[in-house]
Amino acid sequence: MKIALFPGSFDPITKAHVDILKRSLSLFDKIYVGIGTNSTKQSLLSVAQRLEMIKAVFKDEPKLEMVTYEGLTVNFCKEIGASHMIRGIRTVSDFEYEKAIAQMNHALIPEIESIFIVSKPGYSSISSTIVRDVLRYGGDVAQFVPSAAIPFLVGLK
């Protein structure tokens, strides 16, 4: 069985995340959507809220399982039996950042491969960070997040 992990903070999940996941489904038998806890980021949603939001977005996709984890992502891959890690690339700077992490992960656990999927051009400017900023200042984020995520975001600032 070919298993992958798509790690992230998903605070909140965006249409860009959804696109990368949907395009990854044909490549793997099972994909874990891993919500990692990152102490350097100021979260808008709790980990539990993010987990419920992602479950709502993908409620009809049996190949996906949503999980939370702490610690090194590459170690979590090994723990769940994932041989691949999926990463979305929006920009050249994303590539440079992700390449460095992938090389470090490969040095730590060589059997886990990083797979980079380039975002579609219409999604290259969408990030959770920008969506959080729009939310904080009362803007409408409906065009940036999946419709199933909206109820989790109403009234947040």
mmCIF file of C-alpha atoms in Angstrom:
data_model
loop_
_atom_site.group_PDB
_atom_site.id
_atom_site.type_symbol
_atom_site.label_atom_id
_atom_site.label_comp_id
_atom_site.label_asym_id
_atom_site.label_seq_id
_atom_site.Cartn_x
_atom_site.Cartn_y
_atom_site.Cartn_z
ATOM 1 C CA MET A 1 0.000 0.000 0.000
ATOM 2 C CA LYS A 2 1.382 3.385 -1.036
ATOM 3 C CA ILE A 3 0.872 5.856 1.831
ATOM 4 C CA ALA A 4 1.642 9.584 1.914
ATOM 5 C CA LEU A 5 1.429 12.397 4.419
ATOM 6 C CA PHE A 6 0.304 15.892 3.440
ATOM 7 C CA PRO A 7 1.477 17.940 6.431
ATOM 8 C CA GLY A 8 0.593 21.508 7.269
ATOM 9 C CA SER A 9 -0.963 23.859 9.753
ATOM 10 C CA PHE A 10 -4.176 24.242 7.704
ATOM 11 C CA ASP A 11 -5.073 27.358 9.672
ATOM 12 C CA PRO A 12 -7.391 27.530 7.762
ATOM 13 C CA ILE A 13 -7.482 25.019 4.917
ATOM 14 C CA THR A 14 -7.569 26.820 1.549
ATOM 15 C CA LYS A 15 -8.679 25.984 -1.968
ATOM 16 C CA ALA A 16 -4.994 25.615 -2.812
ATOM 17 C CA HIS A 17 -4.634 22.834 -0.194
ATOM 18 C CA VAL A 18 -7.753 21.135 -1.552
ATOM 19 C CA ASP A 19 -6.403 21.280 -5.101
ATOM 20 C CA ILE A 20 -3.059 19.710 -4.122
ATOM 21 C CA LEU A 21 -4.825 16.946 -2.193
ATOM 22 C CA LYS A 22 -7.290 16.156 -4.975
ATOM 23 C CA ARG A 23 -4.479 15.991 -7.511
ATOM 24 C CA SER A 24 -2.536 13.653 -5.186
ATOM 25 C CA LEU A 25 -5.328 11.118 -4.700
ATOM 26 C CA SER A 26 -4.546 9.120 -7.844
ATOM 27 C CA LEU A 27 -0.912 8.729 -6.777
ATOM 28 C CA PHE A 28 -1.505 7.031 -3.416
ATOM 29 C CA ASP A 29 -3.681 4.380 -1.811
ATOM 30 C CA LYS A 30 -4.003 6.443 1.360
ATOM 31 C CA ILE A 31 -3.120 10.003 2.280
ATOM 32 C CA TYR A 32 -2.931 11.274 5.825
ATOM 33 C CA VAL A 33 -3.677 14.973 6.186
ATOM 34 C CA GLY A 34 -1.430 15.803 9.114
ATOM 35 C CA ILE A 35 -2.074 18.891 11.181
ATOM 36 C CA GLY A 36 1.260 19.680 12.745
ATOM 37 C CA THR A 37 1.560 21.883 15.762
ATOM 38 C CA ASN A 38 3.976 24.726 15.078
ATOM 39 C CA SER A 39 4.941 26.771 18.113
ATOM 40 C CA THR A 40 6.300 29.613 15.951
ATOM 41 C CA LYS A 41 2.937 30.349 14.298
ATOM 42 C CA GLN A 42 0.101 32.268 15.919
ATOM 43 C CA SER A 43 -2.966 30.121 15.257
ATOM 44 C CA LEU A 44 -6.395 31.454 14.444
ATOM 45 C CA LEU A 45 -8.139 28.091 14.983
ATOM 46 C CA SER A 46 -7.426 25.441 17.579
ATOM 47 C CA VAL A 47 -6.029 22.114 16.395
ATOM 48 C CA ALA A 48 -9.400 20.501 17.190
ATOM 49 C CA GLN A 49 -11.247 23.105 15.082
ATOM 50 C CA ARG A 50 -8.848 22.590 12.173
ATOM 51 C CA LEU A 51 -9.295 18.827 12.386
ATOM 52 C CA GLU A 52 -13.098 19.143 12.282
ATOM 53 C CA MET A 53 -12.906 21.665 9.436
ATOM 54 C CA ILE A 54 -10.760 19.375 7.262
ATOM 55 C CA LYS A 55 -13.011 16.409 8.043
ATOM 56 C CA ALA A 56 -15.998 18.469 6.879
ATOM 57 C CA VAL A 57 -14.241 19.470 3.656
ATOM 58 C CA PHE A 58 -13.295 15.883 2.792
ATOM 59 C CA LYS A 59 -16.180 13.978 4.379
ATOM 60 C CA ASP A 60 -16.779 11.961 1.202
ATOM 61 C CA GLU A 61 -13.154 11.015 0.444
ATOM 62 C CA PRO A 62 -12.344 7.540 1.833
ATOM 63 C CA LYS A 63 -8.643 7.650 0.858
ATOM 64 C CA LEU A 64 -7.975 10.542 3.241
ATOM 65 C CA GLU A 65 -7.491 10.335 6.983
ATOM 66 C CA MET A 66 -7.070 13.430 9.110
ATOM 67 C CA VAL A 67 -4.612 13.308 12.020
ATOM 68 C CA THR A 68 -2.685 15.605 14.316
ATOM 69 C CA TYR A 69 0.939 15.254 15.326
ATOM 70 C CA GLU A 70 3.823 16.917 17.127
ATOM 71 C CA GLY A 71 7.531 16.761 16.466
ATOM 72 C CA LEU A 72 9.507 16.150 13.311
ATOM 73 C CA THR A 73 7.266 15.526 10.332
ATOM 74 C CA VAL A 74 9.644 12.955 8.871
ATOM 75 C CA ASN A 75 9.466 10.963 12.119
ATOM 76 C CA PHE A 76 5.679 11.071 11.961
ATOM 77 C CA CYS A 77 5.828 9.721 8.402
ATOM 78 C CA LYS A 78 7.746 6.728 9.680
ATOM 79 C CA GLU A 79 5.311 6.283 12.586
ATOM 80 C CA ILE A 80 2.273 6.057 10.262
ATOM 81 C CA GLY A 81 4.022 4.037 7.560
ATOM 82 C CA ALA A 82 4.080 6.833 4.975
ATOM 83 C CA SER A 83 6.772 6.440 2.336
ATOM 84 C CA HIS A 84 6.071 9.853 0.793
ATOM 85 C CA MET A 85 5.484 13.403 1.953
ATOM 86 C CA ILE A 86 3.405 15.689 -0.292
ATOM 87 C CA ARG A 87 4.277 19.377 -0.431
ATOM 88 C CA GLY A 88 2.605 22.092 -2.466
ATOM 89 C CA ILE A 89 4.793 24.627 -4.257
ATOM 90 C CA ARG A 90 3.357 28.058 -5.091
ATOM 91 C CA THR A 91 6.469 30.140 -5.711
ATOM 92 C CA VAL A 92 10.206 29.924 -6.264
ATOM 93 C CA SER A 93 10.754 30.837 -2.617
ATOM 94 C CA ASP A 94 8.449 27.943 -1.603
ATOM 95 C CA PHE A 95 10.607 25.639 -3.708
ATOM 96 C CA GLU A 96 13.844 26.807 -2.087
ATOM 97 C CA TYR A 97 12.378 26.416 1.402
ATOM 98 C CA GLU A 98 10.802 23.013 0.695
ATOM 99 C CA LYS A 99 13.927 21.732 -1.073
ATOM 100 C CA ALA A 100 16.053 22.445 1.987
ATOM 101 C CA ILE A 101 13.558 20.670 4.261
ATOM 102 C CA ALA A 102 13.289 17.706 1.865
ATOM 103 C CA GLN A 103 17.071 17.339 1.782
ATOM 104 C CA MET A 104 17.273 17.448 5.577
ATOM 105 C CA ASN A 105 14.443 14.913 5.867
ATOM 106 C CA HIS A 106 16.199 12.653 3.365
ATOM 107 C CA ALA A 107 19.378 12.831 5.453
ATOM 108 C CA LEU A 108 17.378 11.850 8.558
ATOM 109 C CA ILE A 109 15.251 9.066 7.001
ATOM 110 C CA PRO A 110 16.359 8.331 3.405
ATOM 111 C CA GLU A 111 13.464 6.018 2.565
ATOM 112 C CA ILE A 112 10.871 8.814 2.820
ATOM 113 C CA GLU A 113 10.547 10.751 -0.417
ATOM 114 C CA SER A 114 9.204 14.284 -0.744
ATOM 115 C CA ILE A 115 6.828 14.862 -3.641
ATOM 116 C CA PHE A 116 6.387 18.454 -4.821
ATOM 117 C CA ILE A 117 3.161 19.376 -6.570
ATOM 118 C CA VAL A 118 3.112 22.784 -8.202
ATOM 119 C CA SER A 119 -0.033 24.790 -7.532
ATOM 120 C CA LYS A 120 -2.298 25.807 -10.359
ATOM 121 C CA PRO A 121 -1.678 29.446 -11.337
ATOM 122 C CA GLY A 122 -5.009 30.615 -9.901
ATOM 123 C CA TYR A 123 -4.023 29.333 -6.464
ATOM 124 C CA SER A 124 -0.435 30.560 -6.299
ATOM 125 C CA SER A 125 -1.298 33.655 -4.274
ATOM 126 C CA ILE A 126 -3.508 31.875 -1.727
ATOM 127 C CA SER A 127 -1.951 31.068 1.623
ATOM 128 C CA SER A 128 -3.381 30.400 5.064
ATOM 129 C CA THR A 129 -1.398 33.390 6.355
ATOM 130 C CA ILE A 130 -3.077 35.773 3.919
ATOM 131 C CA VAL A 131 -6.504 34.253 4.575
ATOM 132 C CA ARG A 132 -5.988 34.746 8.334
ATOM 133 C CA ASP A 133 -5.115 38.407 7.738
ATOM 134 C CA VAL A 134 -8.218 38.935 5.597
ATOM 135 C CA LEU A 135 -10.334 37.318 8.335
ATOM 136 C CA ARG A 136 -8.751 39.430 11.095
ATOM 137 C CA TYR A 137 -9.745 42.598 9.274
ATOM 138 C CA GLY A 138 -13.295 41.487 8.493
ATOM 139 C CA GLY A 139 -12.813 40.597 4.827
ATOM 140 C CA ASP A 140 -14.699 37.957 2.875
ATOM 141 C CA VAL A 141 -12.586 34.819 2.351
ATOM 142 C CA ALA A 142 -15.198 32.751 0.484
ATOM 143 C CA GLN A 143 -13.208 32.808 -2.755
ATOM 144 C CA PHE A 144 -10.098 31.431 -1.013
ATOM 145 C CA VAL A 145 -11.445 28.598 1.147
ATOM 146 C CA PRO A 146 -13.675 25.606 0.394
ATOM 147 C CA SER A 147 -17.359 26.226 1.152
ATOM 148 C CA ALA A 148 -17.395 23.516 3.860
ATOM 149 C CA ALA A 149 -14.782 25.547 5.774
ATOM 150 C CA ILE A 150 -16.847 28.758 5.935
ATOM 151 C CA PRO A 151 -18.940 27.766 8.998
ATOM 152 C CA PHE A 152 -15.710 27.283 10.971
ATOM 153 C CA LEU A 153 -14.542 30.796 10.072
ATOM 154 C CA VAL A 154 -17.679 32.889 10.591
ATOM 155 C CA GLY A 155 -17.129 35.527 13.248
ATOM 156 C CA LEU A 156 -13.367 34.929 13.648
ATOM 157 C CA LYS A 157 -10.901 37.784 13.907
#
